[in-house]
Coordinates of C-alpha atoms in Angstrom, one line a residue:
Chain A
M1 CA 36.1 -9.3 -32.3
A2 CA 34.6 -9.0 -36.0
G3 CA 37.4 -6.5 -37.1
K4 CA 40.0 -10.0 -35.6
A5 CA 38.0 -12.4 -38.5
A6 CA 40.4 -10.9 -41.4
T7 CA 44.2 -10.8 -40.0
T8 CA 43.5 -14.4 -38.2
S9 CA 43.5 -17.9 -39.9
T10 CA 40.2 -19.4 -41.4
T11 CA 39.6 -22.0 -39.0
Y12 CA 38.3 -21.3 -35.9
S13 CA 40.3 -22.1 -32.6
P14 CA 38.5 -20.9 -29.4
S15 CA 40.4 -18.7 -27.1
P16 CA 39.0 -17.0 -23.9
T17 CA 37.4 -13.7 -24.9
T18 CA 38.2 -10.6 -23.3
L19 CA 35.9 -8.0 -23.9
K20 CA 38.2 -4.9 -23.6
T21 CA 36.8 -1.8 -23.8
K22 CA 38.5 1.6 -22.7
A23 CA 37.2 3.4 -19.6
P24 CA 35.8 6.9 -21.4
I25 CA 37.1 10.0 -19.3
F26 CA 33.7 11.5 -18.5
N27 CA 35.3 15.4 -19.2
E28 CA 33.5 18.7 -20.0
D29 CA 32.8 17.4 -23.3
W30 CA 32.5 13.9 -22.9
V31 CA 29.4 12.9 -25.4
R32 CA 26.6 9.8 -24.5
P33 CA 27.0 6.7 -26.7
D34 CA 23.4 7.7 -28.0
G35 CA 23.7 11.3 -28.2
R36 CA 21.6 12.1 -25.9
G37 CA 22.1 14.9 -23.3
F38 CA 23.0 14.1 -19.7
H39 CA 19.5 14.9 -18.4
Q40 CA 17.6 13.6 -21.4
C41 CA 15.9 10.2 -20.5
R42 CA 15.2 7.9 -23.8
P43 CA 11.7 7.5 -25.1
A44 CA 9.4 5.5 -23.7
F45 CA 7.0 3.3 -24.9
F46 CA 4.3 2.2 -22.9
R47 CA 1.3 -0.9 -24.1
T48 CA -1.1 -2.8 -21.9
G49 CA -2.7 -5.8 -22.7
A50 CA 0.3 -7.5 -24.0
V51 CA -0.5 -11.1 -22.6
N52 CA -4.1 -12.4 -23.5
A53 CA -4.2 -15.0 -20.6
A54 CA -3.2 -12.4 -17.6
S55 CA -5.6 -10.6 -15.8
G56 CA -3.1 -7.7 -16.4
S57 CA -0.2 -6.8 -18.4
A58 CA 2.4 -4.5 -19.6
Y59 CA 4.9 -4.3 -22.4
A60 CA 7.4 -1.4 -21.9
E61 CA 10.5 -0.5 -24.3
F62 CA 13.1 2.5 -23.3
G63 CA 15.8 2.0 -25.9
N64 CA 16.9 -1.0 -25.9
T65 CA 15.4 -2.4 -22.6
K66 CA 12.5 -4.4 -23.1
V67 CA 10.4 -5.8 -20.7
I68 CA 6.9 -7.3 -20.8
V69 CA 5.0 -7.9 -16.8
S70 CA 1.7 -10.0 -16.4
V71 CA -0.2 -9.9 -13.5
F72 CA -2.4 -12.9 -12.7
G73 CA -5.5 -12.7 -9.6
P74 CA -6.3 -11.9 -6.9
R75 CA -6.1 -15.8 -6.5
E76 CA -6.7 -17.8 -3.1
S77 CA -3.7 -17.6 -1.2
K78 CA -1.9 -21.1 -0.8
K79 CA -3.8 -23.7 2.1
A80 CA 0.1 -23.2 3.7
M81 CA -0.1 -20.1 3.9
M82 CA -1.8 -18.2 7.2
Y83 CA -4.8 -16.2 7.5
S84 CA -4.2 -12.9 6.7
D85 CA -6.6 -10.0 6.6
I86 CA -4.7 -8.1 4.1
G87 CA -3.8 -9.4 0.6
R88 CA -0.5 -10.7 -0.6
L89 CA 2.4 -9.4 -3.9
N90 CA 4.2 -12.4 -5.2
C91 CA 6.3 -11.0 -7.2
N92 CA 9.5 -12.3 -9.4
V93 CA 11.9 -10.4 -12.1
S94 CA 13.8 -12.9 -14.8
F95 CA 16.0 -13.0 -17.8
T96 CA 15.7 -14.2 -20.4
T97 CA 19.3 -15.7 -21.3
F98 CA 19.6 -13.8 -24.5
S99 CA 19.1 -10.7 -22.5
T100 CA 22.1 -9.5 -21.5
P101 CA 25.7 -9.1 -23.9
L102 CA 26.8 -12.8 -22.4
R103 CA 24.6 -15.6 -22.1
G104 CA 22.8 -16.2 -18.7
Q105 CA 24.7 -13.3 -16.7
G106 CA 21.5 -11.4 -15.8
L107 CA 21.2 -13.7 -12.6
D108 CA 21.4 -11.0 -9.6
N109 CA 17.5 -11.5 -10.2
K110 CA 16.7 -12.2 -6.2
E111 CA 17.5 -8.8 -5.7
Y112 CA 15.6 -7.4 -8.6
T113 CA 12.4 -9.4 -7.2
A114 CA 12.7 -8.2 -3.7
M115 CA 13.4 -4.8 -4.9
L116 CA 10.0 -5.0 -7.1
H117 CA 7.7 -5.9 -4.1
K118 CA 9.4 -3.3 -1.8
A119 CA 8.9 -0.3 -4.7
L120 CA 5.2 -1.9 -5.4
E121 CA 3.6 -3.4 -2.0
G122 CA 3.0 1.0 -0.3
S123 CA 1.4 1.7 -3.5
I124 CA -1.4 -1.0 -3.9
M125 CA -4.6 -1.4 -1.4
L126 CA -3.6 -4.8 -0.5
E127 CA -6.8 -4.7 2.5
T128 CA -9.1 -4.8 -0.8
F129 CA -8.4 -8.1 -1.5
P130 CA -7.8 -10.2 2.2
K131 CA -7.1 -13.5 2.1
T132 CA -5.8 -13.8 -1.6
T133 CA -2.9 -12.9 -3.6
V134 CA -1.5 -11.3 -6.5
D135 CA 1.1 -12.4 -8.6
V136 CA 3.7 -10.0 -10.8
F137 CA 6.2 -11.6 -13.1
A138 CA 8.3 -9.3 -14.8
L139 CA 10.2 -10.9 -18.3
V140 CA 13.4 -8.5 -19.3
L141 CA 13.3 -9.6 -22.8
E142 CA 16.4 -7.2 -23.6
S143 CA 18.8 -5.6 -20.9
G144 CA 20.0 -2.1 -22.2
G145 CA 20.3 -0.3 -18.8
S146 CA 18.3 1.0 -16.0
D147 CA 16.5 -2.5 -16.0
L148 CA 14.6 -2.3 -12.6
P149 CA 13.5 1.2 -13.1
V150 CA 11.8 0.2 -16.5
V151 CA 10.8 -3.1 -14.6
I152 CA 8.9 -1.3 -11.7
S153 CA 7.3 1.0 -14.1
C154 CA 5.9 -1.3 -16.2
A155 CA 5.1 -3.6 -13.2
S156 CA 2.7 -0.7 -12.0
L157 CA 1.2 -0.4 -15.0
A158 CA 0.4 -4.1 -15.6
L159 CA -1.1 -3.8 -12.0
A160 CA -3.9 -0.9 -13.0
D161 CA -4.4 -3.0 -16.2
A162 CA -5.1 -5.8 -14.0
G163 CA -7.8 -3.7 -12.0
I164 CA -5.6 -4.0 -8.8
M165 CA -6.8 -0.7 -6.8
M166 CA -3.5 1.7 -6.0
Y167 CA -3.3 4.6 -4.7
D168 CA -1.0 6.1 -7.1
L169 CA 1.2 5.0 -10.1
I170 CA 4.7 3.9 -9.8
A171 CA 6.9 5.8 -11.8
S172 CA 10.9 4.8 -11.1
V173 CA 13.8 6.5 -12.5
S174 CA 17.5 5.8 -12.1
V175 CA 20.6 8.2 -12.8
S176 CA 24.6 7.1 -12.7
C177 CA 27.2 9.1 -11.3
L178 CA 30.3 9.4 -14.7
G179 CA 32.9 11.5 -13.0
K180 CA 31.3 14.4 -11.9
N181 CA 28.3 14.0 -14.4
L182 CA 25.2 12.7 -13.2
V183 CA 23.3 11.2 -16.1
I184 CA 19.7 9.9 -16.2
D185 CA 18.2 7.0 -17.6
P186 CA 21.9 5.3 -18.0
I187 CA 22.4 2.5 -20.9
L188 CA 24.3 -0.4 -19.9
E189 CA 27.3 0.7 -21.3
E190 CA 27.0 3.7 -18.9
E191 CA 25.9 1.8 -15.8
S192 CA 29.5 -0.7 -16.2
S193 CA 31.4 2.0 -16.0
Q194 CA 29.2 4.5 -13.6
D195 CA 30.6 6.0 -10.2
G196 CA 27.5 5.2 -8.4
S197 CA 24.2 5.2 -8.9
L198 CA 20.7 6.5 -7.3
M199 CA 17.3 5.3 -8.1
I200 CA 13.8 6.3 -7.0
T201 CA 10.3 4.8 -7.4
C202 CA 7.7 7.6 -6.2
M203 CA 4.6 7.9 -6.7
P204 CA 4.4 11.3 -8.6
S205 CA 0.9 13.1 -7.2
R206 CA 1.3 12.0 -4.2
Y207 CA 4.9 12.7 -3.7
E208 CA 6.0 10.4 -1.9
I209 CA 9.0 7.7 -2.4
T210 CA 8.5 4.5 -1.7
Q211 CA 11.8 2.8 -2.7
L212 CA 15.2 4.4 -2.6
T213 CA 19.0 3.0 -3.4
V214 CA 22.2 4.5 -3.6
T215 CA 25.4 2.9 -4.3
G216 CA 28.8 4.8 -4.8
D217 CA 30.0 7.7 -3.0
W218 CA 28.1 10.4 -2.7
S219 CA 28.4 13.8 -1.2
T220 CA 25.0 15.4 -0.1
P221 CA 24.0 18.6 -2.7
K222 CA 24.7 15.4 -5.0
I223 CA 21.9 13.5 -4.2
N224 CA 20.2 16.6 -3.4
E225 CA 20.6 17.1 -7.2
G226 CA 19.9 13.8 -8.0
M227 CA 17.2 13.2 -6.1
Q228 CA 15.5 16.2 -7.9
L229 CA 16.7 15.2 -11.1
C230 CA 14.7 12.0 -10.9
L231 CA 11.7 13.2 -9.5
D232 CA 11.1 15.6 -12.0
A233 CA 11.9 12.6 -14.5
C234 CA 9.1 10.2 -12.6
A235 CA 6.5 12.9 -13.1
K236 CA 6.8 13.1 -16.4
L237 CA 6.6 9.3 -16.9
A238 CA 3.7 8.7 -14.9
K239 CA 2.2 10.7 -17.7
I240 CA 3.4 9.0 -20.3
M241 CA 2.0 6.1 -18.3
R242 CA -1.6 7.8 -17.6
S243 CA -2.3 8.5 -21.4
C244 CA -1.4 4.9 -21.9
L245 CA -3.9 3.6 -19.6
K246 CA -6.1 6.2 -20.8
E247 CA -5.9 5.3 -24.8
A248 CA -6.2 1.8 -23.6
A249 CA -9.6 2.4 -22.0
L250 CA -10.9 4.3 -24.7
G251 CA -9.8 1.7 -27.6
S252 CA -11.6 -0.6 -25.3
Q253 CA -15.2 1.5 -25.3
E254 CA -15.2 1.3 -28.9
Chain B
M1 CA 7.3 -11.7 15.2
V2 CA 6.6 -9.9 18.2
G3 CA 3.2 -10.1 20.0
L4 CA 2.3 -7.1 21.3
S5 CA -1.0 -5.9 23.1
L6 CA -2.1 -2.6 22.7
G7 CA -0.9 -1.0 25.6
E8 CA 2.5 -2.1 24.7
K9 CA 2.2 -0.9 21.6
Q10 CA 1.1 2.7 22.8
F11 CA 3.6 3.0 25.3
I12 CA 6.5 2.6 22.6
Q13 CA 4.9 5.0 19.8
G14 CA 3.7 7.3 22.8
G15 CA 7.5 7.6 24.0
I16 CA 8.8 7.6 21.2
A17 CA 6.9 10.5 20.5
E18 CA 8.0 12.1 24.1
D19 CA 11.9 11.8 23.2
I20 CA 12.5 8.8 26.1
R21 CA 12.0 5.0 24.8
T22 CA 11.2 2.1 26.6
D23 CA 14.7 1.1 27.7
G24 CA 15.5 5.0 28.9
R25 CA 17.0 6.0 25.9
K26 CA 16.8 9.0 23.4
R27 CA 16.0 8.7 19.7
L28 CA 19.2 9.2 18.3
T29 CA 21.3 7.3 21.0
Y30 CA 22.8 3.7 20.3
R31 CA 22.6 0.9 23.0
P32 CA 26.1 0.5 24.5
I33 CA 28.6 -1.5 21.6
Y34 CA 30.7 -4.4 22.6
V35 CA 33.6 -5.5 19.8
E36 CA 35.9 -8.7 20.1
T37 CA 37.8 -9.1 17.4
G38 CA 39.7 -12.4 16.5
V39 CA 36.8 -14.8 18.1
I40 CA 37.4 -17.2 14.9
P41 CA 40.4 -18.9 15.2
Q42 CA 39.8 -20.9 11.6
A43 CA 39.5 -17.2 9.7
N44 CA 42.2 -14.6 8.3
G45 CA 39.8 -12.4 10.2
S46 CA 36.6 -12.1 12.9
A47 CA 34.7 -10.0 14.8
R48 CA 31.9 -10.4 17.2
V49 CA 30.0 -6.8 17.9
R50 CA 27.0 -7.3 20.9
M51 CA 24.3 -4.6 20.9
G52 CA 21.9 -5.2 23.9
A53 CA 20.8 -8.3 23.0
T54 CA 21.8 -8.3 19.3
D55 CA 24.6 -10.5 19.1
V56 CA 26.0 -11.0 15.5
I57 CA 29.8 -12.4 14.0
A58 CA 31.7 -11.9 10.7
S59 CA 34.2 -13.6 9.7
V60 CA 36.8 -13.1 6.6
K61 CA 38.1 -15.9 4.5
A62 CA 40.6 -15.0 1.7
E63 CA 41.6 -17.2 -0.8
L64 CA 43.5 -17.9 -4.0
G65 CA 41.1 -17.5 -7.3
K66 CA 40.8 -15.9 -10.5
P67 CA 40.3 -12.6 -11.8
S68 CA 36.8 -12.2 -13.6
S69 CA 38.0 -11.6 -17.2
L70 CA 35.6 -8.8 -17.3
Q71 CA 37.4 -7.2 -14.2
P72 CA 41.1 -8.3 -14.8
N73 CA 42.8 -5.7 -12.1
K74 CA 40.8 -6.2 -9.3
G75 CA 40.3 -9.0 -7.1
K76 CA 36.7 -10.2 -5.9
V77 CA 34.5 -9.8 -2.4
S78 CA 31.3 -11.9 -1.6
I79 CA 29.4 -10.8 0.8
H80 CA 26.7 -13.2 2.9
V81 CA 24.6 -13.3 5.4
E82 CA 23.5 -16.2 7.7
C83 CA 20.2 -16.1 10.0
S84 CA 20.5 -19.1 12.3
P85 CA 17.1 -20.5 13.5
T86 CA 19.0 -20.6 17.1
A87 CA 18.4 -16.9 17.2
E88 CA 14.3 -17.2 16.1
P89 CA 12.6 -19.7 15.1
A90 CA 11.2 -17.5 12.6
F91 CA 14.3 -17.2 11.0
E92 CA 13.5 -21.6 9.9
G93 CA 13.4 -22.0 6.2
R94 CA 11.8 -19.2 3.9
G95 CA 11.4 -16.8 7.1
G96 CA 15.2 -16.7 7.4
E97 CA 16.2 -17.1 3.9
E98 CA 14.2 -13.8 3.0
L99 CA 16.0 -12.0 6.0
S100 CA 19.3 -13.1 4.5
T101 CA 19.1 -12.6 0.9
E102 CA 18.0 -8.7 2.1
L103 CA 20.8 -7.9 4.9
S104 CA 23.4 -9.3 1.8
V105 CA 22.2 -7.4 -0.8
A106 CA 22.0 -4.3 1.7
L107 CA 25.3 -4.9 2.7
Q108 CA 26.6 -5.4 -0.9
L109 CA 24.8 -1.9 -2.1
C110 CA 26.3 -0.7 1.2
L111 CA 29.9 -2.0 1.1
L112 CA 31.2 -2.9 -2.0
G113 CA 30.1 0.4 -4.1
G114 CA 29.6 1.7 -7.5
K115 CA 30.3 -0.4 -10.6
S116 CA 33.7 1.9 -11.2
G117 CA 34.5 0.5 -7.7
A118 CA 34.3 4.6 -6.4
G119 CA 33.3 4.6 -2.6
A120 CA 34.0 1.0 -2.4
G121 CA 34.6 0.5 1.2
I122 CA 36.8 -2.8 0.6
D123 CA 39.4 -1.4 -2.7
L124 CA 39.1 -4.4 -5.1
S125 CA 42.6 -3.3 -7.3
S126 CA 44.7 -3.7 -3.6
L127 CA 43.5 -7.3 -3.9
V128 CA 45.2 -9.0 -7.3
V129 CA 48.5 -10.5 -7.0
V130 CA 48.9 -10.6 -10.5
E131 CA 46.9 -8.9 -13.4
G132 CA 44.6 -11.0 -14.7
K133 CA 45.7 -14.1 -13.1
I134 CA 45.9 -14.2 -9.3
C135 CA 43.8 -12.7 -7.0
W136 CA 42.3 -12.4 -3.3
D137 CA 38.4 -13.6 -3.6
L138 CA 37.4 -12.0 -0.2
Y139 CA 34.5 -14.1 1.5
V140 CA 32.4 -12.4 3.7
D141 CA 30.1 -14.5 6.4
G142 CA 27.9 -12.8 8.5
L143 CA 26.2 -14.7 11.2
V144 CA 23.1 -14.1 13.4
V145 CA 23.7 -15.4 16.7
S146 CA 20.9 -13.6 19.0
S147 CA 18.4 -10.9 16.9
D148 CA 17.0 -7.7 18.7
G149 CA 16.5 -5.6 16.1
N150 CA 18.9 -3.0 14.1
L151 CA 21.0 -6.3 12.5
L152 CA 21.8 -4.4 9.5
D153 CA 24.0 -1.8 11.6
A154 CA 25.3 -4.5 13.9
L155 CA 26.4 -6.6 10.9
G156 CA 27.7 -3.8 9.6
A157 CA 30.1 -2.7 12.3
S158 CA 31.0 -6.4 12.4
I159 CA 32.0 -6.6 8.8
K160 CA 34.1 -3.1 9.8
A161 CA 35.7 -5.1 13.1
A162 CA 36.6 -8.3 11.1
L163 CA 38.2 -6.6 8.1
S164 CA 40.1 -4.4 10.8
N165 CA 41.5 -7.5 12.3
T166 CA 42.3 -9.6 9.4
G167 CA 46.2 -10.5 8.0
I168 CA 46.2 -11.7 4.3
P169 CA 49.4 -13.3 3.8
R170 CA 52.3 -12.4 1.7
V171 CA 52.4 -13.6 -1.8
H172 CA 55.4 -14.1 -3.6
V173 CA 55.2 -14.8 -6.8
A174 CA 57.6 -17.2 -8.9
T175 CA 59.4 -14.7 -11.3
G176 CA 60.7 -16.0 -15.5
A177 CA 57.5 -18.2 -15.7
S178 CA 56.1 -17.5 -19.4
S179 CA 52.5 -14.7 -19.6
D180 CA 50.4 -17.3 -21.2
E181 CA 51.2 -19.5 -17.7
Q182 CA 49.5 -19.5 -14.6
P183 CA 52.3 -18.3 -12.1
E184 CA 53.8 -20.4 -9.5
V185 CA 52.8 -18.9 -5.9
D186 CA 54.2 -19.4 -2.3
I187 CA 52.0 -18.6 0.0
S188 CA 53.2 -16.8 3.6
D189 CA 52.9 -18.6 6.5
E190 CA 54.5 -15.9 8.7
E191 CA 54.4 -12.4 6.8
F192 CA 51.0 -10.8 6.9
L193 CA 49.5 -8.1 5.2
Q194 CA 47.0 -5.2 7.0
F195 CA 43.7 -4.2 6.1
D196 CA 43.2 -0.7 5.4
T197 CA 39.6 -0.3 6.6
S198 CA 39.4 3.7 7.1
A199 CA 37.2 3.8 4.0
V200 CA 34.9 1.3 4.8
P201 CA 31.0 2.7 5.9
V202 CA 29.1 2.5 8.7
I203 CA 25.9 2.2 8.6
V204 CA 22.7 4.1 10.4
T205 CA 19.9 2.9 10.1
L206 CA 16.2 5.4 10.9
T207 CA 13.6 3.8 11.6
K208 CA 10.2 5.7 11.5
V209 CA 7.7 5.5 14.1
G210 CA 5.2 7.3 13.5
R211 CA 5.9 11.0 13.0
H212 CA 9.6 10.4 14.7
Y213 CA 12.6 8.6 13.6
I214 CA 15.2 6.6 15.8
V215 CA 18.3 4.6 15.7
D216 CA 19.1 1.1 16.8
A217 CA 15.6 0.1 17.4
T218 CA 15.0 -2.8 18.8
S219 CA 13.0 -5.7 17.7
E220 CA 9.7 -4.3 19.8
E221 CA 10.2 -0.9 18.2
E222 CA 11.2 -2.7 14.9
S223 CA 7.6 -4.1 14.5
Q224 CA 5.8 -1.1 14.8
M225 CA 7.4 0.8 12.0
S226 CA 6.4 2.1 8.7
S227 CA 9.4 2.5 7.3
A228 CA 13.2 2.4 7.6
V229 CA 16.0 3.9 5.6
S230 CA 19.6 2.2 6.5
I231 CA 22.6 4.8 5.4
S232 CA 25.8 3.9 5.1
V233 CA 28.2 7.0 5.6
N234 CA 31.8 6.7 5.3
R235 CA 34.8 8.7 7.9
K236 CA 34.5 11.7 4.7
G237 CA 31.0 12.2 5.4
N238 CA 30.0 10.9 2.1
I239 CA 27.3 8.8 1.4
C240 CA 27.9 5.6 0.7
G241 CA 24.7 3.6 0.1
I242 CA 21.3 4.2 1.1
T243 CA 18.6 1.2 1.3
K244 CA 14.8 1.3 2.0
R245 CA 12.5 -1.4 4.0
G246 CA 9.1 -0.9 4.7
G247 CA 6.5 -0.5 2.1
A248 CA 4.9 2.9 3.7
G249 CA 6.1 6.0 1.0
L250 CA 8.4 9.0 2.2
D251 CA 8.4 12.4 1.6
P252 CA 11.5 13.5 0.1
S253 CA 12.5 15.9 2.4
I254 CA 12.3 13.5 5.0
I255 CA 14.8 11.4 3.4
L256 CA 16.8 14.5 3.0
D257 CA 16.6 15.6 6.9
M258 CA 17.0 11.5 7.5
I259 CA 20.4 11.7 5.0
S260 CA 21.5 14.9 7.3
V261 CA 21.2 13.1 10.7
A262 CA 22.4 9.9 9.2
K263 CA 25.5 11.6 8.5
H264 CA 25.5 13.7 12.1
V265 CA 25.4 10.3 14.5
S266 CA 27.6 8.4 12.2
E267 CA 30.5 10.9 13.0
Q268 CA 29.5 9.5 16.9
L269 CA 29.3 5.4 15.4
I270 CA 32.9 5.9 14.0
N271 CA 34.5 7.4 16.7
K272 CA 33.0 4.6 18.8
L273 CA 33.4 1.6 16.4
D274 CA 37.3 3.1 16.3
S275 CA 37.8 2.7 19.7
E276 CA 36.3 -0.6 20.4
I277 CA 37.6 -2.1 18.0
A278 CA 41.2 -0.7 18.6
A279 CA 40.4 -1.5 22.6
A280 CA 39.5 -5.4 21.1
E281 CA 42.6 -6.0 19.0
A282 CA 44.8 -4.7 22.0
E283 CA 43.0 -7.4 24.5
D284 CA 43.4 -9.9 21.5
E285 CA 47.5 -9.5 21.1
S286 CA 48.1 -9.8 24.9

């Protein structure tokens, strides 16, 4: 679009923008746009304590994907809610209007909210805070692909930072199927032309899957391969998350 | 919510462990499935599916629309599920809303395939009339009339039946219009194009109760579940979508085992469903 400016007239006339990106051909010598290997994740960066007002918070950055999650509570459940001898988890995922290439595009956050809730609830010891509610609010500052896995991992870290009792940290990784290739931790460009996706959220130390979604067309051996790839990556991701928590704990002692 | 006494709970769990369920079924047996097609005259296609006391209706409406600028060579399909409070008082207000979004999202994941359209049950490029200008928008609506568990499988089956009942009118495009203008179209009242539904997957939900898992759980059995995995499988035996419900974690090897069981079960289900749909269509026409 920027290249067009030189050839057309200097006055601005609005015309419908059609993003014409040619679908790349995914043969053997195809390389990923950011030069990563197919089974190589983006460098992950985590930091806890991003928001002062929250009981716990975390910031995560995976390439261009930037997410902030804050955890509030446990606070008293609303009066309208019925008595419950286990705690409640209240999640929300939202996108900033400028997070996506087209403004205000990321509106499928209801779906993300439900997924985040389902991914987290299996790891939290809800019986440790009866009659109360924990709020998890996630905000996607910049959407650069694999948003949901980053949100889930970051939310788990924020919960740990808030001191909510959990069985294990939750790590989440997705793979995309592009032609015959399986690429891990896809970026936005790869996600938009993917033939299928597989996302796993798991508790690596317990070796349990809390949430799993698959779309597209998969044969059983491919699912096997994709799951193994994700589980290995989750284990590594959890190590990074753990070291981040340790660092934060050491920092506060000094 | 189902209120069960401790004894009833143990009876259900014990029965499942012994491979004989409260209604006499085995763990991997479905309830009898009844299919009726053409139940809604206003829609382009519709079907009603009953499995025991679970009763759902799906309708397909087609409207002419404009393709999105990002995908000019594809039509649009939206799937929405409504849980009417007439089925269960718990569906009133937010409870129903939550369930209907969950079901809608799961159906979209299972039926619409990946972003590039691979593995989609509905071929979106077949819905285009004029590229970049006109396409068919399919509105697939599911309604839960009565709920006794296993809603997702029943909705999946009813959508498959409704799509095979769908006739899309043939559209004549007036030629000669310049490329910038919106072309004029003439929708035929008599000629209808049948939809190819051979690629539409079926959904098999495996509900884990105790250490075993069952298909086609009733709501009493669902209340005892720790988690449930819904797997959609097409005729080729490929997996088109997986979603998981329930918070409890599962071992990866159990999930792989579930996938192979689902593939086996889906073969029988697809054949059963196809014969039911064919019978319903024959009755509808006579």
